[in-house]
mmCIF file of C-alpha atoms and ligand atoms in Angstrom:
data_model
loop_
_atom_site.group_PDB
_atom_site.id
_atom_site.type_symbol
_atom_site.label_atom_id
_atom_site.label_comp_id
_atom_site.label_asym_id
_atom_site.label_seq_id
_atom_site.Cartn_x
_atom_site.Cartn_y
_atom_site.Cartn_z
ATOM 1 C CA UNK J 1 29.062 -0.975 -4.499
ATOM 2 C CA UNK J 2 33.167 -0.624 -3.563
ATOM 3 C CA UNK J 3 33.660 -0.238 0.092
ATOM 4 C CA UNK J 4 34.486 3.273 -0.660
ATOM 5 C CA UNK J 5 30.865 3.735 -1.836
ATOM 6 C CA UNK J 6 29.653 1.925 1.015
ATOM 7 C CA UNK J 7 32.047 4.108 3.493
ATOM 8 C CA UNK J 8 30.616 7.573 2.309
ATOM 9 C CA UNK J 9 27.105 6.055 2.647
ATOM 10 C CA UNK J 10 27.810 4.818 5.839
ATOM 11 C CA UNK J 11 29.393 8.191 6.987
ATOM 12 C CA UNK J 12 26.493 10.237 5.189
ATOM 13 C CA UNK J 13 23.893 8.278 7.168
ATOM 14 C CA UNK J 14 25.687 8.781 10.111
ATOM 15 C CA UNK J 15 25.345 12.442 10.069
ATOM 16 C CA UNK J 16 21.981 12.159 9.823
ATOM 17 C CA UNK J 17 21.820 9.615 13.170
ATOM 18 C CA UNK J 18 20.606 6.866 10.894
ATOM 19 C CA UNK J 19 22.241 3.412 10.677
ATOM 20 C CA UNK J 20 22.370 1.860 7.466
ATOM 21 C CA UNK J 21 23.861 -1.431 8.029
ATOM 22 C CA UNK J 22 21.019 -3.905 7.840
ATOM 23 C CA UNK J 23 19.936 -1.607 4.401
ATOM 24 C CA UNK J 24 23.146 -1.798 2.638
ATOM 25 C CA UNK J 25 22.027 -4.726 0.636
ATOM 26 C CA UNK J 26 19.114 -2.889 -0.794
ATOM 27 C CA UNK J 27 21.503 0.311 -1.383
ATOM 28 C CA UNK J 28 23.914 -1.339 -3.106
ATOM 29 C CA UNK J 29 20.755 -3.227 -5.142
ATOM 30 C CA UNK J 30 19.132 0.391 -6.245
ATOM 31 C CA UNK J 31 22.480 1.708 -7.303
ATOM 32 C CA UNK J 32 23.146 -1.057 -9.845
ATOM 33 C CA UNK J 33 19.535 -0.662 -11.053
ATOM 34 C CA UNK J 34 19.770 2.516 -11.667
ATOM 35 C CA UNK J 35 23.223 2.874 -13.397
ATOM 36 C CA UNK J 36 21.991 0.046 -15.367
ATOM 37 C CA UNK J 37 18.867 1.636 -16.193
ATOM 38 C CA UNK J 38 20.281 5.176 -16.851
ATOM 39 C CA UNK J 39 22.730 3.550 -19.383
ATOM 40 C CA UNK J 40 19.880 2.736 -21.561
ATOM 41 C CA UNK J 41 17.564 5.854 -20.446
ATOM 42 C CA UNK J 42 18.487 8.913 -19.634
ATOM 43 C CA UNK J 43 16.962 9.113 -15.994
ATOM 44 C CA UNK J 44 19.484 10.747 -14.188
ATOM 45 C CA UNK J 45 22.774 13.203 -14.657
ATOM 46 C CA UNK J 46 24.483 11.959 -11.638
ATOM 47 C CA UNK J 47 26.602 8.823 -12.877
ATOM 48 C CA UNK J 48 29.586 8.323 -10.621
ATOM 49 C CA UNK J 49 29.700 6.208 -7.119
ATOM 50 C CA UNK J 50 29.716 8.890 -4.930
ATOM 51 C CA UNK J 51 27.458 11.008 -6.666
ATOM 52 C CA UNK J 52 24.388 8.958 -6.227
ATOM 53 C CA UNK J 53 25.829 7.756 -2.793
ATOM 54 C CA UNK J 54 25.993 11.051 -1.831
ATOM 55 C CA UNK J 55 23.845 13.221 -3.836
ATOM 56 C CA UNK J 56 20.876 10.820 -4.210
ATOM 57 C CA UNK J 57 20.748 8.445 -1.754
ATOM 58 C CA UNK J 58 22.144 10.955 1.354
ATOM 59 C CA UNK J 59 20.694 13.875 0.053
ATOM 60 C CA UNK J 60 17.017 11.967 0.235
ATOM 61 C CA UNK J 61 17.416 10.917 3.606
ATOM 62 C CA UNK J 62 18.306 14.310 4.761
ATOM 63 C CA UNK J 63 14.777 14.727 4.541
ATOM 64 C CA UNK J 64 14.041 12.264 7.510
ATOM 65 C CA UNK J 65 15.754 15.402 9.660
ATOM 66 C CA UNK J 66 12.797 16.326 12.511
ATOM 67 C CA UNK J 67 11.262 13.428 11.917
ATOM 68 C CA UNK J 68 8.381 14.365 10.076
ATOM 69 C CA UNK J 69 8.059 11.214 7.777
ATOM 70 C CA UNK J 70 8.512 8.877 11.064
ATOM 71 C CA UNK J 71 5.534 6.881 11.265
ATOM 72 C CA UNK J 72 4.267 3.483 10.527
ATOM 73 C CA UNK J 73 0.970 3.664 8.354
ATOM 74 C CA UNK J 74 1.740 7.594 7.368
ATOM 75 C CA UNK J 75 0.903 8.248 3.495
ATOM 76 C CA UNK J 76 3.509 10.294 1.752
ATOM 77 C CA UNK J 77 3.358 12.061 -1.597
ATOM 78 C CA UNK J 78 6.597 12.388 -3.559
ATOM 79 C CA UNK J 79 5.566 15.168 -6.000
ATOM 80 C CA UNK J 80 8.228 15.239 -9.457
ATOM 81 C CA UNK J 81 9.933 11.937 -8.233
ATOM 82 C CA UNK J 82 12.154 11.518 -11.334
ATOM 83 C CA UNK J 83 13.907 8.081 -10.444
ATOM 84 C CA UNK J 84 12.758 7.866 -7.836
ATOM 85 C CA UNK J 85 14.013 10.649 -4.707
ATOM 86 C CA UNK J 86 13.831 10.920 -2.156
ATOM 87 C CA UNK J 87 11.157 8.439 -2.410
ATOM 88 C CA UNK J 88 13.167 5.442 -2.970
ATOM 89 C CA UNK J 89 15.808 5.586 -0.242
ATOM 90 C CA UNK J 90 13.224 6.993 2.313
ATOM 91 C CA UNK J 91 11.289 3.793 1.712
ATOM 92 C CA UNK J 92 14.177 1.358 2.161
ATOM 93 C CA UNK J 93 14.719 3.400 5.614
ATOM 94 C CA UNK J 94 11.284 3.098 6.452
ATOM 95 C CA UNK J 95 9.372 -0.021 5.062
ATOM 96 C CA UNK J 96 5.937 0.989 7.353
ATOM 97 C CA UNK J 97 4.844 4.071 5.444
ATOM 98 C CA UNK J 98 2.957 4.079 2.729
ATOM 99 C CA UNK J 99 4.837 6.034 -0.311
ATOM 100 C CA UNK J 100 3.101 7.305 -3.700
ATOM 101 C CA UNK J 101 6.038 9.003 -6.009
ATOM 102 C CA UNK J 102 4.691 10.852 -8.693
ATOM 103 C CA UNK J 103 6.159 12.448 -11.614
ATOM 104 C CA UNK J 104 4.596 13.500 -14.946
ATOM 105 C CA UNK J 105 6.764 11.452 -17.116
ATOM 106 C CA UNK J 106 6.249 7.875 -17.615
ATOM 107 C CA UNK J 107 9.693 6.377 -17.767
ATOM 108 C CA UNK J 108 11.324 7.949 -14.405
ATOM 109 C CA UNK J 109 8.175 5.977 -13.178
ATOM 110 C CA UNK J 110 8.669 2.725 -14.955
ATOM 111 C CA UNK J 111 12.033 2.610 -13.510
ATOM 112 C CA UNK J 112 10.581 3.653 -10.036
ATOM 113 C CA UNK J 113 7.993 0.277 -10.471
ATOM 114 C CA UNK J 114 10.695 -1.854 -11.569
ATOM 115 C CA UNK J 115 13.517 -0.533 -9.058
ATOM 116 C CA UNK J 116 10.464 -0.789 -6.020
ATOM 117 C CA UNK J 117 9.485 -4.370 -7.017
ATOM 118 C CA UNK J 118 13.100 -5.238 -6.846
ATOM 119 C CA UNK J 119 13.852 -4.029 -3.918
ATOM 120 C CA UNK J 120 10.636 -5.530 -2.597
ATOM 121 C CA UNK J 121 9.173 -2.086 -1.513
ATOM 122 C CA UNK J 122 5.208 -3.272 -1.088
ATOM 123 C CA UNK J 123 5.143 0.253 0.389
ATOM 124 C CA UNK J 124 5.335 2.019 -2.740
ATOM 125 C CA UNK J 125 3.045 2.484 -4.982
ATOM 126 C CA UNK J 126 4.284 4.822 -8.294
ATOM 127 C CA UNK J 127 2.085 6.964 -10.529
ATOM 128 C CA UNK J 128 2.571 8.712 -13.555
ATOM 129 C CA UNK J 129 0.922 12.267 -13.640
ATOM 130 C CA UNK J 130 0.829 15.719 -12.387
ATOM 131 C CA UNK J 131 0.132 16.750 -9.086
ATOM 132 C CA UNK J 132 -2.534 19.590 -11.162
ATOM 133 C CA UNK J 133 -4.636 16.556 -11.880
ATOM 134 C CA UNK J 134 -4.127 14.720 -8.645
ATOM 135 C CA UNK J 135 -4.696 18.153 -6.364
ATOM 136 C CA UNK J 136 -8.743 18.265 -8.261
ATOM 137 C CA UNK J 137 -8.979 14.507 -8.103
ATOM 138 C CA UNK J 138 -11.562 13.101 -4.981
ATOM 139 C CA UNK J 139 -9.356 10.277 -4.830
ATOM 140 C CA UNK J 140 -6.505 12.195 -4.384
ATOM 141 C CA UNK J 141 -7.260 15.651 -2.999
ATOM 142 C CA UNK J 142 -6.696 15.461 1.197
ATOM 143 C CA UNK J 143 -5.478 12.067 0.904
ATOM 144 C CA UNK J 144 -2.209 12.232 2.047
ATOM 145 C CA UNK J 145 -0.195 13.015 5.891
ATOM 146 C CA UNK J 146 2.479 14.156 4.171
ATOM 147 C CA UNK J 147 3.664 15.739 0.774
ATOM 148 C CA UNK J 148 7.399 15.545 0.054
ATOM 149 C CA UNK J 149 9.742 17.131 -2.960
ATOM 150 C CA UNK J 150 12.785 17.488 -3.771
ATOM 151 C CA UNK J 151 14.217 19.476 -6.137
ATOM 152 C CA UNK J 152 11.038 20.405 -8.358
ATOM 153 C CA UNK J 153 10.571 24.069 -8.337
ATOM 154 C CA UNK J 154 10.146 27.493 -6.143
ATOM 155 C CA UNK J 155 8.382 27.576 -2.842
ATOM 156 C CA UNK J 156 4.988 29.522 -3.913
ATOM 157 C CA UNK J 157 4.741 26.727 -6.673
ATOM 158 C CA UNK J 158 4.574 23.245 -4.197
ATOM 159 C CA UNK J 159 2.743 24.982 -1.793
ATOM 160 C CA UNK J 160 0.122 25.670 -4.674
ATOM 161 C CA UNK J 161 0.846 21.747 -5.806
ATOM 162 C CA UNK J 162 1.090 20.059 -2.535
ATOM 163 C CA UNK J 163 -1.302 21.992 -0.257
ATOM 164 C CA UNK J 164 -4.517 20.814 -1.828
ATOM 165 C CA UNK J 165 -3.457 17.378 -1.356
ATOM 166 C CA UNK J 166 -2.586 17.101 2.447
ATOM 167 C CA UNK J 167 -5.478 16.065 4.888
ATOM 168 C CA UNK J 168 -5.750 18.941 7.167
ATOM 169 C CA UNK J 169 -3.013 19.078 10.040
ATOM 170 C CA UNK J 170 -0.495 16.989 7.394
ATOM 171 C CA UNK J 171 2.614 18.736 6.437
ATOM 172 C CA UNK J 172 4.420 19.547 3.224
ATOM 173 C CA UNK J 173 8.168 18.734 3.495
ATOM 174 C CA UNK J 174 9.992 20.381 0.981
ATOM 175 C CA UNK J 175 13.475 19.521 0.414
ATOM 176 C CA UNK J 176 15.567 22.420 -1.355
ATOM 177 C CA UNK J 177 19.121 24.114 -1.905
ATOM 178 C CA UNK J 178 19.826 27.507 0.077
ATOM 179 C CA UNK J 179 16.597 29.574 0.007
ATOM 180 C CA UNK J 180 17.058 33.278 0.121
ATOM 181 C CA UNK J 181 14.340 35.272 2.100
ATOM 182 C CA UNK J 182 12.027 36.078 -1.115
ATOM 183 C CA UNK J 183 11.802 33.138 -1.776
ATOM 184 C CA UNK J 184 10.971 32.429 1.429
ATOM 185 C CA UNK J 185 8.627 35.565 1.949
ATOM 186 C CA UNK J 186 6.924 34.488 -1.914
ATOM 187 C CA UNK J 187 6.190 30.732 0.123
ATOM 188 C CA UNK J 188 4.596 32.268 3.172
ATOM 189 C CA UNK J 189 2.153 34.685 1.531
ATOM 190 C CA UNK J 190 1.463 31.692 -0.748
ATOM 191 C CA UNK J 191 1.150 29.341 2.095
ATOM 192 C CA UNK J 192 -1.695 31.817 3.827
ATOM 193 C CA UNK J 193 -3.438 31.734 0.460
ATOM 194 C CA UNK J 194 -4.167 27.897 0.380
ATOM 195 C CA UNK J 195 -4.365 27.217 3.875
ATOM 196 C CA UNK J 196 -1.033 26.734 5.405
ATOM 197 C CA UNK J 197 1.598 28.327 7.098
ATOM 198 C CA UNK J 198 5.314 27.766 7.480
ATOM 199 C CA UNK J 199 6.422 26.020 10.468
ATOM 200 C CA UNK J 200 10.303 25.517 10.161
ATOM 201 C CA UNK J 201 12.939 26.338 8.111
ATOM 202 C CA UNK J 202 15.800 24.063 8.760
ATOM 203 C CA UNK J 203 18.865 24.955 7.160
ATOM 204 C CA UNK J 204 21.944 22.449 7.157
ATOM 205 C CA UNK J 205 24.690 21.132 5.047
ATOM 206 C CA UNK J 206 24.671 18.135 3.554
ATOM 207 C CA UNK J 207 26.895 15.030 4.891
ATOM 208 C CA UNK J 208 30.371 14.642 3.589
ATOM 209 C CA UNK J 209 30.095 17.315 0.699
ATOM 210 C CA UNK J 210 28.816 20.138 3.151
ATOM 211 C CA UNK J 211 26.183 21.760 0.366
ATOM 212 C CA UNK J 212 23.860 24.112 1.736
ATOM 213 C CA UNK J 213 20.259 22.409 1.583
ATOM 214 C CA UNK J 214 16.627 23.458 3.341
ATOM 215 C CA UNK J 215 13.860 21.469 4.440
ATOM 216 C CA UNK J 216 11.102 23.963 4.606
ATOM 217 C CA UNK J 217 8.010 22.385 6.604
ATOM 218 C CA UNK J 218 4.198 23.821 5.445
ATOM 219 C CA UNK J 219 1.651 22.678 7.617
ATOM 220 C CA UNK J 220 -2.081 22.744 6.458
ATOM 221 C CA UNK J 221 -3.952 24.724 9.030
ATOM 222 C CA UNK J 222 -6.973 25.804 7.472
ATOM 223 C CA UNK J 223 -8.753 24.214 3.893
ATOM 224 C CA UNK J 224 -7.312 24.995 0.345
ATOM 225 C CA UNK J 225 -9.829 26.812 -2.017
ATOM 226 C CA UNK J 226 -11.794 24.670 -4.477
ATOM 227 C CA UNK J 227 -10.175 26.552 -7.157
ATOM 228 C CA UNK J 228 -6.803 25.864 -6.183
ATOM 229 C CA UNK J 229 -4.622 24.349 -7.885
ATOM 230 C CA UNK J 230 -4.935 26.036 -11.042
ATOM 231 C CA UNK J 231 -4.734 24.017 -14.343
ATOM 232 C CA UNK J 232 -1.434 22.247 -15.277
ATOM 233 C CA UNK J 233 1.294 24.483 -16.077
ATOM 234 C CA UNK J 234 -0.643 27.852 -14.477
ATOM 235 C CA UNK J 235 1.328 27.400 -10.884
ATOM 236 C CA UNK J 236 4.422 27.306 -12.919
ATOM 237 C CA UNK J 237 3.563 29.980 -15.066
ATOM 238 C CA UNK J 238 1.892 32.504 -12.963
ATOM 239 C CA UNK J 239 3.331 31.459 -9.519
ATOM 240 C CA UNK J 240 0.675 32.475 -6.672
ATOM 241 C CA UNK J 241 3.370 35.037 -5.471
HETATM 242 N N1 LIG A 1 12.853 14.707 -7.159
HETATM 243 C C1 LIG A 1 13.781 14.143 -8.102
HETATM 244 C C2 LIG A 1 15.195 14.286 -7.601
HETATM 245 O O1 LIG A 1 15.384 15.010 -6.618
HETATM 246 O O2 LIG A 1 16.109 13.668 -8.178
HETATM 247 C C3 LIG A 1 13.616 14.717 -9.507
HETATM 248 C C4 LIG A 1 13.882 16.176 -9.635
HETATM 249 S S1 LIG A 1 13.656 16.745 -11.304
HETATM 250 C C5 LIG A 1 14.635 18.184 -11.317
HETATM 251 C C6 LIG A 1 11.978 17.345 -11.282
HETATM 252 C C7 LIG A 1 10.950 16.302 -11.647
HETATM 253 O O3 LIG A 1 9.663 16.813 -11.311
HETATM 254 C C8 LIG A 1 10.918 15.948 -13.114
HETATM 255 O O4 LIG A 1 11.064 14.555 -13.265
HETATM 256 C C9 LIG A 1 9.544 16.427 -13.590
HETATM 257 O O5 LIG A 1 8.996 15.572 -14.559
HETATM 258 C C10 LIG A 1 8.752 16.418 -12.309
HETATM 259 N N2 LIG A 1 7.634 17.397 -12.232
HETATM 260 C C11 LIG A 1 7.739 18.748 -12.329
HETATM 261 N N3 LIG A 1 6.525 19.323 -12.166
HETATM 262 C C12 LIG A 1 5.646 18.307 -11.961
HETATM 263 C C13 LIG A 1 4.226 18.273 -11.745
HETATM 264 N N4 LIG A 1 3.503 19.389 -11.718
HETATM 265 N N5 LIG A 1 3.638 17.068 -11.546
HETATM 266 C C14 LIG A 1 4.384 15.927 -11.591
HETATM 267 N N6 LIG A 1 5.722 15.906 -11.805
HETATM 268 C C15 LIG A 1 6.341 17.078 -11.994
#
């Protein structure tokens, strides 16, 4: 990484009240992975520097704002992790939680496995799938403290996706751009249906670049329905609301 890469990630952490010094080495190790990696398979769009710096590694710790993935021993779910975000920098930041990114397609997750075994990340543990399957499987289902995503799809959809999959109390943290209020409204009522409820909606602007982004916090208060979630493809689809 040039020290201008390293600068911006420096500054980007700041913002967020997070200290990256004794992680640089595994920062600077993921980036050449994955520029490496993308230059063979097309895992990513973002190519430059910066870009990841800032809109992949910053951008997925934004989502240790409120501190709801501080915890040694927590398990987190990283639903449609592509190459691996936000799991892969939230890991580095915070080796004592126990991360499973998931994504349906099996490259994104070989990279994940090699880019984690690298980095020496015994934390994570990858898997190729779809959170559909994972949400009716008893290994699975109620599993997890916390369900994160970034970047996958519209709020009724991961509540449908990530709900079923939280042990009760545990909380979906959903990482987004600027929601507007149907959206918003659409995640609430879907929330109710299986058994959460919206606790915060923390807008901010992203480090450096000053995007709008979200973190939208679900917590489950109540069980999910046994027939929820619907078959693969049905959330997206036919969206709960
Ligand atoms: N979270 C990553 C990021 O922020 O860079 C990737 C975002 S990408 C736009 C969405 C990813 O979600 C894709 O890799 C896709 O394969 C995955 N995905 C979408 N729906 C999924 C599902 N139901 N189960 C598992 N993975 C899913």
């Amino acid at each position: 990484m040039t020290p201008e890469g390293q600068a911006l990630l420096r500054q980007g952490a700041a913002e967020l009240g997070l200290t990256v010094e004794d992680q640089l080495p595994q920062f600077e190790q993921l980036l050449d992975l994955l520029v490496e990696a993308n230059s063979r398979v097309n895992l990513t769009a973002l190519k430059t520097e910066s870009d990841i710096v800032l809109k992949h590694f910053v951008d997925s710790l934004s989502c240790l704002r409120g501190g709801h993935l501080d915890g040694a021993g927590l398990r987190v779910l990283d639903i449609g992790t592509g190459a691996g975000f936000p799991t892969l920098p939230l890991a580095i930041m915070r080796p004592g939680v126990a991360f499973t990114p998931l994504d349906s397609i099996r490259k994104k997750i070989d990279f994940v496995r090699s880019a984690a075994e690298a980095l020496n990340l015994t934390g994570v543990t990858p898997l190729v799938g779809r959170a559909e399957t994972l949400g009716r499987d008893p290994e699975h289902r109620e599993r997890y403290d916390r369900v994160v995503c970034r970047a996958v799809a519209a709020l009724p959809i991961l509540v449908e996706l990530g709900l079923p999959l939280l042990k009760p109390g545990g909380l979906l943290v959903a990482q987004k751009g600027p929601i507007g209020e149907e959206e918003l409204h659409a995640g609430r009522r879907a929330a109710g249906e299986v058994g959460g409820k919206v606790t915060e909606v923390d807008a901010f602007t992203l480090p450096v670049l000053g995007d709008a982004r979200t973190l939208v916090v679900i917590e489950k208060v109540g069980p999910t329905p046994k027939k929820y979630p619907r078959r693969e493809g049905v959330p997206n689809q036919q969206p709960l609301f």
